[in-house]
Amino acid sequence: MHKKSAFLLQSISFLLERPTLFALLKPYLWWLQWKNPFPTLAQFSYRITLENVLTLYGRKKPVVWASLFFPAEFIYALDGAPFYPEITAGLFSALGVGAIPLFHAESHFFSADLCSYHRLSVGASMLRFFPRPDFLCATSGICRETVPFFQTLAELFGVPLYLVDIPHEFSPKTVRYVASQLRSIAQNLKRDRRVTWDFERPFELAQKTQTVLQEIEALRRKKEVMILPPTKNLDYLPYYYQFMGSETSLSFFQKLRDELRQNPKNPLPHRLLWLHLKPFYSNFLSALLTELGLGIAFEEFAATYSGELKPKEPFQGLAEKITVMSHALMDEKARIARILQWVSEYQTEGVIQFNQWGCRQSQGMNALLRKTLRGEGVPVLFLDGDHIDRRHHTEEQWRTRLQAFAEMLGG
Amino acid sequence: MYVAGLDIGSQSTCAVIWDGEKIRGVALRPSGVNPKQRAEEVLENALREARMSRSSLGKVVATGYGRYQVEADLRVSEITCQAKGVAFFFPQVRTVIDIGGQDSKVILVDPKTGKVLDFLMNDKCAAGTGRFLELMAEVLEIDPGEYGILAEKHQEDVTLSFTCAVFAESELIGLIAQGKTKADLAAAVCQAVAKQVVRMAERLNINPPLAITGGVAQNRGVLYFLEKEIGLKPLVPPEPLLTGALGACLST
Ligand code: SF4
């Protein structure tokens, strides 16, 4: 690497590892609050991002890294600050700074075939761009790459990793098995880190958030209103996962619901279901979908859990949540059944899946998914590319496929 | 109303002038490095053949990868246009395989309505496209037009890797060094393209009748292996490079 860039990268990591430096954000946050006591959704998101930076990099609380399907409620219950590297990889990509960590990981033998959510996260961890974790929690669902990825992170930072094994099949026995693992992690944390647990508040907030989310879903089911720009909802991923069980998620979704109620947009001619995530670095795709009249009525990763979380049996409830949500994505039949249900509930005319380069979880099911959907008369389009690594994308190829799909739906 | 259909592809640019019943003029040239200018030239040529002036055109419809680089009243994807263009020649057709310069497509068509039912396009690799044939022709030191004649003379079956154009190129150099004949290697290249296309087409189920379009449809070697792989004799429109532009005219 060029000496100047190496020095720059080292300086950035040095600064990011100085918690006191982030205290400088406080007056700015205070000013933001004073200036916008009733912030819009975008202003709210901006403030939350900065507050999160302050908490995580300023080391206000124990920083707990988790895989996407490890519930944040567990982390809030131990008064930790959850950090989801896979979600942050999306943020880095959206901010246009993904190339540096991707390149760093690749130059250290992390293959370019490895899923870019993990590749970017490993690179950012090696460069110390991500906030240093106190410990890590991960589940073996939904994809087989997650475990080795978290093992690598544990080794990189020299911190403990708490793993939850998720069996493929779903049954009461599986839920009990997952609950017993969560219980034992909780006991270990109590013993090793003197953690005290309080599930009451995060569970209450998560349940309230679920209610608001159900109201949002009801609004989005209405055919006459298309209330979010295509794929926009996937930018709200942190509120579905990282902040679930906190005031942040609840306030965000209350705000979103109110905005949707007040400002319904004109519907686009077509209503579609979006599977998997999207390229976060590109605004082109959303603009293209709008231009072609392809509206997105619902997204697979915006699916929420509607089961009850009881503070008296916290591990049972959380185990059920993890198992239900993972099973719905890991199991071909369960996933496809859920997709068909959304097609009917949201009255969508077709389905688009944005295939992530190297993702076995989603693409392994493509043949059956396509066959079943076509059998039900539902057109399906697979778009190939990468959600994080812009080197794998070509806008004109998306345009031709999407335009042909729109013509097929419209013709 | 007279309509001009412009198909600005990665390799060639075609124009068709349509009077609502029949083709009045056609023109075709390599796309070159300035597709906008090339499209203008091709349109002028087609108009000259039709003995018409630009002002008598009711509409210009553009398709192909360069469709947004030219002025047009309507822009339609090459998938819809290929389906419509082929249906003009073969109304019963149910599957279209279009092998272009830089990509290939498989299109399922409803013969009753002419609508596209489903489609697939190849990924980012040049294997299975006209560009692959051109690259390998350079290595074999032949003109791409010679593939058919050479492939007919092949004696030995040689299998070439068909997942990556760059790998295939070095593999070909190795096979030349082993003393394989040009005819055998030309056949191997044609077979590699055919296999790559069939691999994609089979994902959609090829329903007969099948038509092949695009520049590669003029390559007898590839056609021979396509027929062998699929077990179906494909139909080839009289002008396989013009179906996209004709389909553009028919999309109005
Ligand atoms: S995109 Fe696929 S491979 Fe990557 S983390 Fe998600 S499930 Fe795993």
PDB file of C-alpha atoms in Angstrom, chain A residues 291-292 357 370 374 379-382 384-385 391-394 396-397 399-405 407-408 411, chain B residues 64-65 67-68 75-81 102-103 105 115-125 203-204:
ATOM      1  CA  GLU A 291     -39.180   5.569 -13.760  1.00  0.00           C
ATOM      2  CA  LEU A 292     -40.417   2.168 -14.927  1.00  0.00           C
ATOM      3  CA  TRP A 357     -23.028 -12.331  -5.181  1.00  0.00           C
ATOM      4  CA  ARG A 370     -39.084 -19.666  -9.593  1.00  0.00           C
ATOM      5  CA  ARG A 374     -44.429 -19.399 -12.066  1.00  0.00           C
ATOM      6  CA  PRO A 379     -43.808 -13.494 -12.671  1.00  0.00           C
ATOM      7  CA  VAL A 380     -40.404 -13.444 -11.025  1.00  0.00           C
ATOM      8  CA  LEU A 381     -37.209 -11.625 -11.890  1.00  0.00           C
ATOM      9  CA  PHE A 382     -33.771 -12.371 -10.473  1.00  0.00           C
ATOM     10  CA  ASP A 384     -27.736 -10.307 -10.281  1.00  0.00           C
ATOM     11  CA  GLY A 385     -25.258  -8.102  -8.545  1.00  0.00           C
ATOM     12  CA  ARG A 391     -17.494  -3.532  -8.556  1.00  0.00           C
ATOM     13  CA  HIS A 392     -20.044  -6.254  -9.345  1.00  0.00           C
ATOM     14  CA  HIS A 393     -22.686  -3.975 -10.748  1.00  0.00           C
ATOM     15  CA  THR A 394     -23.643  -2.673 -14.176  1.00  0.00           C
ATOM     16  CA  GLU A 396     -27.433  -0.865 -17.897  1.00  0.00           C
ATOM     17  CA  GLN A 397     -27.877  -4.590 -17.281  1.00  0.00           C
ATOM     18  CA  ARG A 399     -32.153  -1.392 -16.834  1.00  0.00           C
ATOM     19  CA  THR A 400     -32.664  -3.924 -19.623  1.00  0.00           C
ATOM     20  CA  ARG A 401     -33.921  -6.623 -17.289  1.00  0.00           C
ATOM     21  CA  LEU A 402     -36.218  -4.323 -15.317  1.00  0.00           C
ATOM     22  CA  GLN A 403     -37.592  -2.638 -18.405  1.00  0.00           C
ATOM     23  CA  ALA A 404     -38.336  -6.006 -20.003  1.00  0.00           C
ATOM     24  CA  PHE A 405     -39.977  -7.135 -16.758  1.00  0.00           C
ATOM     25  CA  GLU A 407     -43.101  -4.541 -20.314  1.00  0.00           C
ATOM     26  CA  MET A 408     -43.954  -8.141 -19.523  1.00  0.00           C
ATOM     27  CA  GLY A 411     -48.253  -6.034 -21.904  1.00  0.00           C
TER      28      GLY A 411
ATOM     29  CA  GLY B  64     -30.770  -2.289 -27.786  1.00  0.00           C
ATOM     30  CA  TYR B  65     -28.203  -1.301 -25.206  1.00  0.00           C
ATOM     31  CA  ARG B  67     -31.487   2.985 -26.849  1.00  0.00           C
ATOM     32  CA  TYR B  68     -31.081   5.819 -24.356  1.00  0.00           C
ATOM     33  CA  ARG B  75     -37.672   3.118 -26.055  1.00  0.00           C
ATOM     34  CA  VAL B  76     -38.418  -0.561 -25.690  1.00  0.00           C
ATOM     35  CA  SER B  77     -36.232  -3.314 -24.259  1.00  0.00           C
ATOM     36  CA  GLU B  78     -34.543  -5.660 -26.723  1.00  0.00           C
ATOM     37  CA  ILE B  79     -36.349  -8.591 -25.116  1.00  0.00           C
ATOM     38  CA  THR B  80     -39.808  -7.354 -26.071  1.00  0.00           C
ATOM     39  CA  CYS B  81     -38.548  -6.278 -29.521  1.00  0.00           C
ATOM     40  CA  GLN B 102     -22.124  -9.176 -25.735  1.00  0.00           C
ATOM     41  CA  ASP B 103     -25.043 -10.990 -24.263  1.00  0.00           C
ATOM     42  CA  LYS B 105     -31.126 -14.003 -24.086  1.00  0.00           C
ATOM     43  CA  LYS B 115     -46.463 -11.500 -25.281  1.00  0.00           C
ATOM     44  CA  VAL B 116     -43.232 -12.292 -23.447  1.00  0.00           C
ATOM     45  CA  LEU B 117     -43.976 -14.893 -20.778  1.00  0.00           C
ATOM     46  CA  ASP B 118     -40.535 -15.111 -19.247  1.00  0.00           C
ATOM     47  CA  PHE B 119     -36.939 -14.343 -20.101  1.00  0.00           C
ATOM     48  CA  LEU B 120     -33.367 -14.805 -18.967  1.00  0.00           C
ATOM     49  CA  MET B 121     -30.187 -12.989 -19.886  1.00  0.00           C
ATOM     50  CA  ASN B 122     -26.659 -14.259 -19.465  1.00  0.00           C
ATOM     51  CA  ASP B 123     -24.467 -12.969 -16.678  1.00  0.00           C
ATOM     52  CA  LYS B 124     -21.550 -10.647 -17.080  1.00  0.00           C
ATOM     53  CA  CYS B 125     -19.286 -13.091 -18.915  1.00  0.00           C
ATOM     54  CA  ARG B 203     -33.436 -23.103 -16.981  1.00  0.00           C
ATOM     55  CA  LEU B 204     -36.550 -21.796 -18.703  1.00  0.00           C
TER      56      LEU B 204
END
